[in-house]
XYZ file of C-alpha atoms in Angstrom:
652
model
C 0.021 -0.061 -0.007
C 1.510 3.343 -0.843
C 1.723 6.008 1.710
C -1.255 8.504 1.986
C -1.335 12.272 2.299
C -4.271 14.511 4.132
C -6.242 11.175 4.590
C -6.872 10.124 1.215
C -7.572 6.663 0.427
C -5.159 4.966 -2.361
C -5.711 2.392 -5.046
C -3.180 -0.181 -4.808
C -5.109 -2.397 -7.577
C -6.966 -2.014 -10.549
C -9.228 -5.544 -9.008
C -10.690 -3.387 -5.819
C -14.672 -2.973 -5.634
C -14.092 0.969 -6.426
C -17.245 2.809 -6.319
C -16.881 4.464 -3.207
C -13.445 4.640 -3.161
C -13.136 6.151 -6.268
C -15.947 8.817 -5.017
C -13.344 9.347 -2.404
C -10.417 9.958 -3.978
C -11.592 12.646 -5.942
C -14.013 13.954 -3.647
C -11.941 14.437 -0.250
C -10.679 18.030 0.323
C -6.764 18.803 -0.580
C -4.955 16.889 -3.116
C -3.409 13.262 -3.855
C 0.202 13.791 -3.976
C 3.122 11.928 -5.157
C 4.750 9.599 -2.504
C 7.397 6.865 -2.518
C 6.321 3.061 -3.356
C 7.709 -0.366 -3.144
C 10.540 -0.807 -5.965
C 8.839 -1.796 -8.984
C 8.810 -5.766 -10.049
C 11.374 -6.365 -13.077
C 9.859 -6.117 -16.304
C 10.190 -10.114 -16.408
C 8.004 -10.564 -13.513
C 5.764 -7.721 -14.365
C 5.126 -9.207 -18.168
C 4.648 -12.498 -16.486
C 2.262 -11.174 -14.065
C 0.572 -9.145 -16.575
C 0.225 -12.532 -19.157
C -1.370 -14.686 -16.117
C -3.955 -11.946 -15.245
C -5.145 -11.371 -19.198
C -5.119 -15.622 -19.137
C -7.268 -15.128 -15.953
C -9.777 -12.825 -17.350
C -10.157 -14.598 -20.378
C -11.191 -17.911 -18.693
C -13.588 -16.184 -16.763
C -15.031 -14.510 -19.479
C -15.903 -17.656 -21.860
C -17.090 -19.337 -18.410
C -19.469 -16.478 -17.310
C -20.733 -14.758 -21.058
C -22.551 -15.933 -24.003
C -21.445 -14.471 -27.517
C -23.971 -13.753 -30.305
C -23.094 -11.683 -33.663
C -25.752 -10.148 -35.711
C -26.060 -7.662 -38.712
C -27.878 -4.569 -37.724
C -29.941 -3.005 -40.110
C -29.600 0.541 -40.468
C -32.075 2.995 -41.863
C -30.524 3.035 -45.337
C -30.750 -1.015 -45.317
C -26.943 -1.025 -44.994
C -25.897 -3.811 -42.001
C -23.493 -3.408 -39.541
C -22.114 -6.359 -37.794
C -22.273 -6.375 -34.177
C -21.143 -8.991 -31.436
C -22.823 -9.029 -28.144
C -21.238 -10.880 -25.069
C -24.059 -11.358 -22.489
C -23.773 -12.825 -18.667
C -25.232 -16.081 -19.007
C -28.034 -15.535 -16.578
C -29.173 -12.462 -18.383
C -32.840 -12.885 -19.268
C -36.233 -11.762 -17.976
C -35.206 -12.424 -14.129
C -31.821 -10.670 -14.441
C -31.045 -7.252 -16.587
C -27.809 -5.860 -17.364
C -27.179 -2.523 -19.015
C -25.157 -2.285 -21.864
C -21.766 -1.131 -22.426
C -21.051 -0.460 -26.209
C -17.947 0.432 -28.467
C -18.195 1.452 -32.391
C -14.782 0.522 -33.914
C -12.930 0.841 -37.158
C -10.243 -1.723 -36.143
C -12.523 -4.828 -35.994
C -15.055 -6.353 -33.483
C -13.570 -9.670 -33.747
C -12.657 -12.212 -33.483
C -15.711 -13.778 -35.005
C -17.029 -17.088 -34.839
C -16.609 -19.506 -31.868
C -13.549 -17.418 -30.606
C -14.027 -15.326 -27.700
C -12.319 -11.996 -26.567
C -9.920 -12.257 -23.840
C -10.770 -9.108 -22.388
C -14.313 -7.226 -22.590
C -14.324 -4.399 -19.831
C -11.614 -1.541 -19.425
C -10.883 -3.505 -16.451
C -11.711 -7.000 -14.627
C -13.843 -4.845 -12.458
C -16.667 -4.495 -15.731
C -16.802 -8.149 -16.474
C -17.174 -9.328 -12.829
C -19.659 -6.844 -11.930
C -21.902 -7.713 -15.128
C -22.311 -5.736 -18.076
C -23.522 -6.584 -21.547
C -20.453 -5.965 -23.784
C -21.184 -4.911 -27.664
C -18.348 -4.577 -30.092
C -19.775 -3.116 -33.426
C -17.979 -2.690 -37.077
C -18.383 0.674 -38.357
C -20.163 1.373 -41.579
C -17.430 0.077 -44.156
C -14.817 -1.549 -42.121
C -14.432 -5.642 -41.469
C -17.582 -7.043 -41.635
C -19.960 -4.695 -41.652
C -21.491 -3.519 -45.376
C -21.337 -0.308 -46.926
C -18.430 2.184 -48.024
C -16.100 3.486 -45.072
C -15.887 7.449 -44.919
C -13.049 8.755 -42.358
C -14.389 11.254 -39.716
C -17.689 11.000 -41.649
C -18.988 14.506 -41.456
C -22.259 15.203 -39.524
C -25.205 15.656 -42.152
C -27.362 13.800 -44.699
C -29.335 11.087 -44.561
C -26.750 8.752 -42.583
C -23.861 9.328 -40.494
C -22.304 8.212 -37.478
C -25.098 9.828 -35.372
C -27.965 7.753 -37.107
C -25.924 4.651 -37.133
C -25.409 4.724 -33.513
C -29.162 6.036 -32.677
C -30.249 3.269 -34.825
C -28.141 0.584 -33.446
C -28.565 1.602 -29.804
C -32.626 1.413 -30.903
C -31.902 -2.229 -31.848
C -30.143 -3.470 -29.303
C -32.366 -1.904 -26.370
C -35.281 -3.956 -28.327
C -33.699 -7.186 -29.174
C -30.748 -7.789 -26.901
C -32.292 -10.214 -23.987
C -31.810 -9.553 -20.686
C -30.970 -5.806 -21.052
C -31.741 -2.984 -18.401
C -32.697 -0.565 -21.332
C -29.411 1.607 -20.503
C -26.425 1.912 -22.681
C -23.271 3.215 -22.412
C -20.752 4.010 -24.965
C -16.771 4.570 -24.660
C -13.713 3.771 -26.762
C -9.940 5.461 -27.055
C -8.581 7.409 -30.018
C -11.096 6.671 -33.307
C -13.130 4.634 -31.216
C -13.146 7.724 -29.099
C -14.580 10.025 -31.979
C -17.573 7.601 -32.378
C -18.222 7.924 -28.755
C -18.221 11.674 -29.022
C -20.362 11.510 -32.611
C -22.531 9.168 -31.455
C -23.476 11.518 -28.213
C -25.120 13.980 -30.899
C -28.728 14.303 -30.554
C -28.672 11.450 -28.157
C -30.881 8.736 -28.074
C -33.153 8.387 -25.060
C -31.388 5.174 -23.636
C -27.501 6.303 -24.422
C -27.125 7.661 -20.968
C -23.183 7.515 -20.325
C -20.599 8.277 -22.890
C -17.045 8.068 -22.193
C -14.779 9.767 -25.296
C -11.223 8.741 -24.616
C -8.510 10.765 -26.539
C -11.410 11.689 -29.253
C -10.289 13.021 -32.551
C -11.604 16.310 -32.918
C -10.217 17.767 -35.511
C -7.609 16.151 -38.230
C -6.160 19.462 -39.953
C -6.172 21.591 -36.703
C -4.582 19.091 -33.845
C -5.203 15.907 -33.837
C -3.301 12.942 -35.526
C -3.151 13.703 -38.948
C -1.829 17.475 -39.040
C -1.206 20.370 -36.491
C -1.840 23.663 -37.095
C -1.604 22.930 -40.697
C 1.865 20.943 -40.789
C 1.277 17.370 -41.933
C 2.000 14.956 -39.441
C 4.194 12.824 -41.796
C 5.296 9.461 -39.805
C 1.977 9.036 -38.125
C -0.356 9.432 -41.419
C 2.276 7.791 -43.677
C 2.151 4.782 -41.060
C -1.062 4.369 -40.109
C -2.750 4.871 -43.977
C -0.163 3.051 -45.867
C 0.091 0.448 -42.992
C -3.023 -1.276 -43.810
C -5.826 1.284 -42.297
C -6.158 3.214 -45.752
C -6.907 0.401 -48.075
C -10.197 -0.578 -49.090
C -12.483 -3.236 -47.823
C -14.618 -3.551 -50.757
C -16.798 -6.204 -49.028
C -17.203 -7.460 -45.496
C -13.892 -9.333 -44.533
C -12.280 -10.425 -40.974
C -9.129 -9.711 -42.434
C -6.825 -6.743 -42.331
C -5.214 -5.719 -45.537
C -1.409 -5.832 -45.346
C 0.570 -2.540 -44.890
C 3.884 -1.310 -45.906
C 7.188 -3.065 -44.921
C 9.536 -0.193 -43.959
C 12.604 -2.736 -44.304
C 14.499 -0.795 -41.428
C 13.775 0.509 -38.206
C 15.287 3.924 -39.009
C 12.291 6.053 -39.528
C 14.555 9.189 -39.798
C 16.616 7.630 -42.474
C 13.431 5.594 -44.364
C 11.365 9.211 -44.443
C 14.950 11.312 -45.326
C 15.409 8.780 -48.493
C 11.137 9.289 -49.471
C 12.092 12.890 -50.251
C 9.037 14.898 -51.058
C 5.601 13.858 -50.051
C 4.746 13.690 -53.769
C 7.078 10.589 -53.430
C 5.228 8.589 -50.985
C 2.512 7.254 -53.395
C 5.250 5.066 -55.152
C 5.593 3.212 -52.089
C 2.146 2.513 -51.552
C 1.110 -1.200 -51.772
C -2.296 0.171 -53.493
C -3.918 3.581 -54.006
C -4.997 4.914 -50.634
C -8.260 7.338 -51.783
C -7.786 9.495 -47.920
C -4.042 10.028 -49.020
C -5.687 11.171 -52.356
C -8.397 13.336 -50.420
C -5.393 14.938 -48.380
C -3.476 16.352 -51.495
C -6.474 17.355 -52.940
C -7.295 19.798 -49.517
C -4.158 21.166 -48.599
C -5.913 24.109 -47.094
C -8.781 24.318 -44.388
C -11.280 24.382 -46.708
C -14.792 22.689 -46.731
C -13.655 19.188 -46.770
C -12.197 19.779 -43.480
C -14.117 22.472 -41.650
C -17.151 19.758 -42.019
C -15.121 17.272 -40.312
C -14.600 19.730 -37.285
C -16.289 17.739 -34.321
C -16.169 20.176 -31.721
C -18.480 22.622 -33.829
C -21.205 19.615 -34.456
C -21.457 18.579 -30.621
C -25.499 19.685 -30.216
C -28.463 17.914 -28.385
C -26.027 15.959 -26.155
C -28.215 14.302 -23.432
C -26.149 11.656 -21.883
C -23.740 12.076 -18.775
C -20.287 12.654 -20.447
C -16.416 12.059 -19.316
C -13.658 12.821 -21.407
C -10.700 11.476 -20.663
C -6.934 12.691 -21.905
C -3.365 12.901 -21.685
C -0.634 15.454 -21.165
C 1.742 13.233 -23.012
C -0.897 12.117 -25.774
C 0.933 12.767 -29.180
C -2.073 11.863 -31.177
C -5.098 13.036 -29.850
C -5.144 15.731 -26.873
C -6.437 18.835 -28.896
C -9.527 16.438 -29.382
C -10.919 15.757 -25.969
C -9.839 19.764 -25.041
C -12.034 21.237 -27.587
C -15.280 18.551 -27.374
C -15.093 18.895 -23.678
C -15.054 23.021 -24.056
C -17.725 22.453 -27.045
C -19.866 20.221 -24.872
C -19.969 22.878 -21.987
C -20.962 25.298 -24.147
C -23.771 23.675 -26.544
C -25.384 21.619 -23.962
C -25.817 23.257 -20.351
C -27.284 21.605 -17.485
C -25.699 18.013 -18.261
C -23.153 16.040 -16.732
C -20.028 16.709 -18.503
C -16.576 16.045 -16.897
C -12.863 15.958 -18.183
C -10.108 14.148 -16.433
C -6.839 14.451 -17.865
C -3.439 12.363 -16.686
C 0.088 12.462 -17.351
C -0.346 9.766 -19.536
C 0.518 8.832 -23.421
C -2.273 7.793 -26.109
C -4.551 5.485 -24.065
C -1.763 5.227 -21.337
C -4.829 5.116 -18.690
C -5.761 1.773 -19.583
C -1.749 0.394 -20.465
C 0.697 0.218 -17.704
C 0.807 1.863 -14.600
C 1.479 5.638 -15.644
C 4.253 6.055 -13.553
C 6.595 8.025 -16.247
C 6.503 8.759 -19.908
C 9.878 9.443 -21.616
C 12.138 11.530 -19.100
C 9.209 12.587 -16.984
C 8.453 10.697 -13.600
C 5.213 11.101 -11.727
C 6.009 9.156 -8.696
C 3.104 7.107 -8.616
C 0.767 4.882 -10.328
C -1.358 7.355 -11.949
C -3.573 4.784 -14.324
C -4.111 2.710 -11.265
C -5.807 6.047 -9.665
C -8.079 6.579 -12.521
C -9.273 3.302 -13.809
C -11.379 2.895 -10.231
C -12.991 6.330 -11.176
C -13.990 5.497 -14.658
C -15.915 2.352 -13.586
C -17.246 4.303 -10.928
C -18.713 6.624 -13.650
C -20.163 3.957 -15.899
C -21.354 1.997 -12.764
C -23.474 4.980 -11.746
C -25.254 5.845 -14.315
C -25.869 2.623 -15.944
C -26.496 0.559 -12.554
C -27.316 3.284 -10.153
C -24.226 2.854 -8.103
C -23.192 5.473 -5.717
C -22.097 9.067 -6.907
C -18.711 8.965 -7.901
C -18.703 12.887 -7.293
C -16.687 13.670 -10.139
C -15.320 17.509 -10.181
C -15.970 19.559 -13.578
C -12.147 18.884 -14.110
C -10.119 16.011 -12.285
C -6.455 16.762 -13.516
C -2.780 15.870 -12.641
C -0.249 18.263 -12.064
C 2.731 17.430 -13.462
C 5.957 19.156 -11.860
C 4.713 18.781 -8.333
C 3.116 15.442 -9.154
C -0.467 15.693 -7.663
C -4.031 15.289 -8.524
C -5.716 18.632 -8.662
C -10.093 19.106 -8.980
C -11.544 22.330 -10.440
C -14.831 23.703 -11.537
C -13.993 24.267 -14.707
C -10.808 23.677 -17.287
C -8.940 25.948 -17.338
C -9.238 26.767 -14.110
C -10.424 30.715 -13.013
C -8.218 31.168 -10.248
C -5.388 32.348 -12.914
C -3.279 35.237 -13.696
C -2.411 36.256 -17.550
C 1.562 36.533 -17.621
C 3.273 37.344 -20.767
C 7.195 35.662 -20.940
C 9.202 37.753 -23.342
C 12.639 36.512 -25.275
C 15.048 38.818 -24.379
C 18.540 39.482 -26.136
C 20.925 37.073 -25.093
C 18.711 34.422 -25.078
C 17.202 35.205 -22.033
C 13.172 34.944 -20.746
C 11.679 36.919 -18.432
C 7.992 37.774 -16.957
C 6.314 40.666 -18.078
C 9.686 42.356 -19.614
C 9.173 43.788 -22.625
C 12.619 44.120 -24.754
C 13.542 47.828 -24.887
C 16.518 47.508 -27.087
C 16.022 48.668 -31.113
C 17.276 45.758 -32.975
C 18.209 42.419 -32.224
C 17.678 39.007 -33.065
C 18.876 35.360 -32.991
C 19.502 33.539 -36.393
C 19.933 29.880 -37.450
C 20.116 28.105 -40.934
C 17.216 25.752 -41.317
C 18.360 23.033 -44.513
C 15.673 20.524 -45.194
C 18.440 18.165 -46.119
C 19.489 17.813 -42.633
C 16.217 18.644 -40.418
C 16.592 18.439 -36.621
C 15.309 14.986 -35.437
C 12.062 15.272 -33.181
C 13.318 12.060 -31.015
C 16.670 10.430 -30.533
C 14.951 6.832 -30.651
C 15.352 4.601 -33.663
C 12.238 3.893 -34.574
C 9.840 3.778 -37.755
C 6.613 4.345 -36.087
C 5.712 7.359 -34.105
C 7.618 7.639 -30.727
C 5.235 7.844 -28.010
C 8.197 9.241 -25.238
C 9.598 11.918 -27.506
C 6.982 14.391 -25.669
C 8.530 14.353 -22.393
C 12.137 13.710 -23.512
C 15.167 15.613 -22.557
C 16.069 17.965 -25.445
C 19.668 18.647 -24.934
C 20.393 16.645 -28.004
C 18.015 19.410 -29.916
C 19.543 22.624 -27.830
C 22.987 21.855 -29.037
C 22.116 22.089 -32.564
C 22.815 25.233 -34.568
C 19.487 24.979 -35.946
C 17.675 25.495 -32.743
C 17.693 28.495 -30.523
C 17.247 28.025 -27.014
C 16.237 31.104 -24.752
C 16.265 30.306 -20.822
C 14.787 32.250 -17.887
C 17.137 32.307 -14.597
C 16.522 30.151 -11.957
C 13.019 30.530 -10.798
C 12.686 32.057 -6.841
C 9.638 30.267 -6.458
C 7.404 27.620 -7.704
C 5.513 28.371 -10.646
C 2.552 26.718 -12.092
C 0.956 27.323 -15.827
C -2.679 25.911 -16.293
C -4.245 26.312 -19.371
C -3.300 26.823 -23.136
C 0.186 28.344 -24.100
C -0.492 31.723 -26.809
C 2.630 31.607 -29.085
C 3.690 35.652 -30.478
C 6.403 35.031 -32.758
C 8.383 37.717 -34.538
C 10.318 35.905 -37.509
C 11.586 36.343 -40.794
C 12.832 33.803 -43.235
C 15.144 34.060 -46.662
C 12.762 31.871 -48.490
C 8.975 32.333 -48.893
C 7.498 29.656 -46.533
C 8.883 28.202 -43.342
C 7.382 26.026 -40.312
C 8.168 27.156 -36.660
C 7.906 24.802 -33.613
C 7.696 26.106 -30.244
C 8.611 23.718 -27.184
C 8.101 24.451 -24.080
C 11.098 22.546 -21.680
C 11.738 22.379 -17.985
C 15.191 22.754 -16.899
C 16.190 20.586 -13.890
C 18.887 22.370 -11.620
C 22.748 21.526 -12.624
C 22.709 19.145 -9.261
C 19.447 17.662 -8.254
C 19.406 18.225 -4.666
C 17.862 14.717 -3.695
C 19.997 12.688 -6.062
C 22.558 10.708 -3.903
C 24.983 8.051 -4.391
C 22.920 5.257 -3.381
C 21.193 6.382 -6.318
C 24.093 6.460 -8.683
C 24.764 3.105 -7.599
C 21.299 1.384 -8.204
C 21.711 2.555 -11.879
C 19.080 5.891 -11.335
C 19.481 8.468 -13.791
C 21.221 11.889 -12.572
C 18.837 14.470 -14.361
C 20.676 17.076 -13.152
C 20.625 19.810 -15.989
C 17.560 18.024 -17.964
C 15.502 19.899 -20.186
C 12.250 17.812 -20.215
C 9.578 19.050 -22.817
C 6.464 20.084 -21.342
C 4.257 21.138 -24.596
C 5.651 21.381 -27.878
C 3.458 22.588 -31.350
C 4.622 22.881 -34.663
C 2.895 25.667 -36.836
C 3.076 25.873 -40.678
C 3.522 29.688 -41.146
C 1.924 29.971 -44.300
C -1.461 29.661 -42.406
C -0.251 32.507 -40.123
C -3.024 34.453 -41.161
C -5.926 32.137 -42.223
C -6.237 28.145 -42.577
C -8.240 28.424 -45.633
C -5.895 31.032 -47.757
C -2.138 30.477 -47.200
C 0.187 33.297 -48.128
C 3.940 33.544 -48.725
C 6.531 35.457 -46.471
C 8.310 38.407 -48.228
C 11.891 37.225 -47.817
C 13.693 38.723 -44.625
C 10.733 40.714 -43.530
C 9.665 40.555 -39.822
C 6.677 38.709 -39.442
C 3.770 38.268 -36.589
C 3.510 34.162 -36.690
C 1.021 33.698 -33.801
C -0.703 30.178 -32.798
C -1.895 28.161 -29.655
C -0.252 25.318 -27.896
C -2.495 22.653 -26.135
C -3.034 23.105 -22.746
C -0.678 22.592 -19.703
C -0.997 21.930 -16.211
C 2.858 22.125 -15.227
C 4.675 23.593 -12.293
C 8.123 24.995 -12.566
C 9.476 24.122 -9.061
C 11.746 26.539 -7.410
C 15.116 26.738 -8.824
C 14.361 25.125 -12.170
C 14.337 27.387 -15.794
C 11.830 27.868 -18.074
C 13.235 27.442 -21.363
C 11.866 27.658 -25.064
C 13.500 26.143 -27.953
C 12.378 27.496 -31.597
C 13.327 25.393 -34.544
C 11.637 25.010 -38.368
C 12.222 21.220 -38.549
C 10.791 18.285 -36.420
C 11.538 15.397 -38.868
C 10.388 13.077 -39.419
C 7.256 13.743 -37.070
C 6.339 16.836 -39.130
C 7.115 16.589 -43.030
C 9.738 19.283 -43.801
C 8.676 22.309 -45.004
C 10.580 23.193 -48.706
C 10.759 26.926 -47.614
C 9.837 28.341 -51.156
C 6.468 28.618 -51.330
C 4.608 26.207 -53.602
C 0.808 26.556 -53.847
C 0.448 22.557 -52.263
C 3.204 20.978 -50.581
C 2.195 17.596 -50.869
C 2.932 18.268 -54.687
C 6.192 19.417 -54.115
C 9.295 17.900 -55.950
C 12.753 17.138 -54.491
C 14.120 20.391 -56.277
C 11.662 22.575 -54.702
C 13.444 22.365 -50.928
C 15.981 25.185 -50.329
C 17.955 26.309 -46.943
C 16.783 29.577 -45.466
C 17.882 31.764 -42.919
C 15.438 32.088 -40.277
C 15.668 35.200 -37.597
C 13.919 35.329 -34.287
C 13.388 38.774 -32.930
C 13.057 40.226 -29.510
C 13.330 43.985 -29.988
C 11.112 46.525 -28.840
C 8.923 46.681 -32.240
C 9.179 42.855 -32.488
C 8.789 41.482 -29.438
C 8.580 37.612 -29.123
C 6.691 36.253 -26.298
C 4.448 33.552 -24.919
C 1.658 34.477 -23.418
C 0.568 31.955 -20.091
C -1.671 31.650 -17.412
C -0.330 31.452 -13.925
C -2.263 29.404 -11.124
C -2.751 31.875 -7.830
């Protein structure tokens, strides 16, 4: 059992019966703070324990659940393949709620084989739910034509498919109590969020987890118009982008990179116009991306936050501060549901997790950041209590509006809004000599930092040798980047007191380029003292890393600066002319401890996470040729007329 503080209960394992404990954890006055724990098990032992638990869960599911498969007709006659696992005693004398997941990733296994797990944790399976898994329209065993992020509107869409499915389930599945919950992570999170629009009366609770909100502005495939190369290419050319012309249980084979080195692979790929040569077959969505390089009606119609109307279900959004795929989605969807649907239950939980990390592993660390407690184990009982309350009449988990983890201080906090209201706006100005100061606008007449950005030698986004996208880079030590000549680092003096930033970070750049187009990547970094006060000889002998001087990334986002004035209408730069480039980084909730420094790094490549900008304006970067890429001299200004800064909210 972990030590406790402020008389708050703790969660030593997922298998607790957790409704009341979950309520107590997040409802009690004060916060849950990081405490020392027993030494972690060796990886081999932990893996063996996980395998044993999975085997036990699989045996329990097979012994206690029946499986049925249905082809459920939608209002246009298209049939969606739906797999239902019901407790064996479900019937007239014993009714259970249904917990549904709609997915493009397969509702299988199909036929006689069973899933080894049905719920998010074993608690769900033992407590008893009817678990429903459905292949969405056009995927795997379902009929119809698949569309990525199918827009809301028209005769059929994901909202109508959800309504028709829920309606069929409550009328046809034996032993259901008339209540349905829905959940999912990532793309299934998108289907959960969109399914809540014009909510079916039986759909009473939903939990969109890392849901996609907008594939051009902030999630997965683009960030502020900049193309997320390794994710989009790896995802669609990895098999997802290939068509399912008829129902099938099989996923098409994806690309074989032929090397673990993604940096080298994508550099040799060259311009994006070369990519289709490496596809195993045409990818329709890639063609859509190429055809829509700007934020036109194609992308605007797929903006989910603007469509979140008439939500009646209780909603629990979940996200991770270190989710490199979908943090924009939960932040903006939560805000949209809050604004458009007053009076409903709408909460958000954000922990120090990577994509789906709240249901995978312990949540104890990401990259080079450590959190001092098993944060994922803190979360799981809370989610379970949410569904048990709304679907089974269990105790009220007393979820706050926002239950969020404060990195740096490593503690959970509860707020009645997100971002919190008790903040003060502050501006951190870039200074001549590579400094940073709060609220001190530079007075010098002319000053700038300068670097040469060469697309032939782009700044790597990670030191890992990996051909997929990294999960850990987002909290990695950035000293490898700071040492490069094509990265500028600005750094504060050691802080006199703890400083907590809460909410979005607004970037106010003044920059110029010798080219006519550019990207700018801004990274917010927490710099440790050179000598960590708690690091000892015993730590060194035990093999614990010495984190003195570590530059831990807190948040980093790119901006494709052709979109600086409009995402719909890109504009070239006037060479060497100081130009304002303003954009917003996703929210943070981080404490820079006393003695630490705040650092901001600025660069123009982040490869191969973000594709390379040619740095010569072309109408469509996806159609650029290898000969279009040029070196460019980039300047970041820090003077009275061009005061580069970041605007932050400091918790009071």
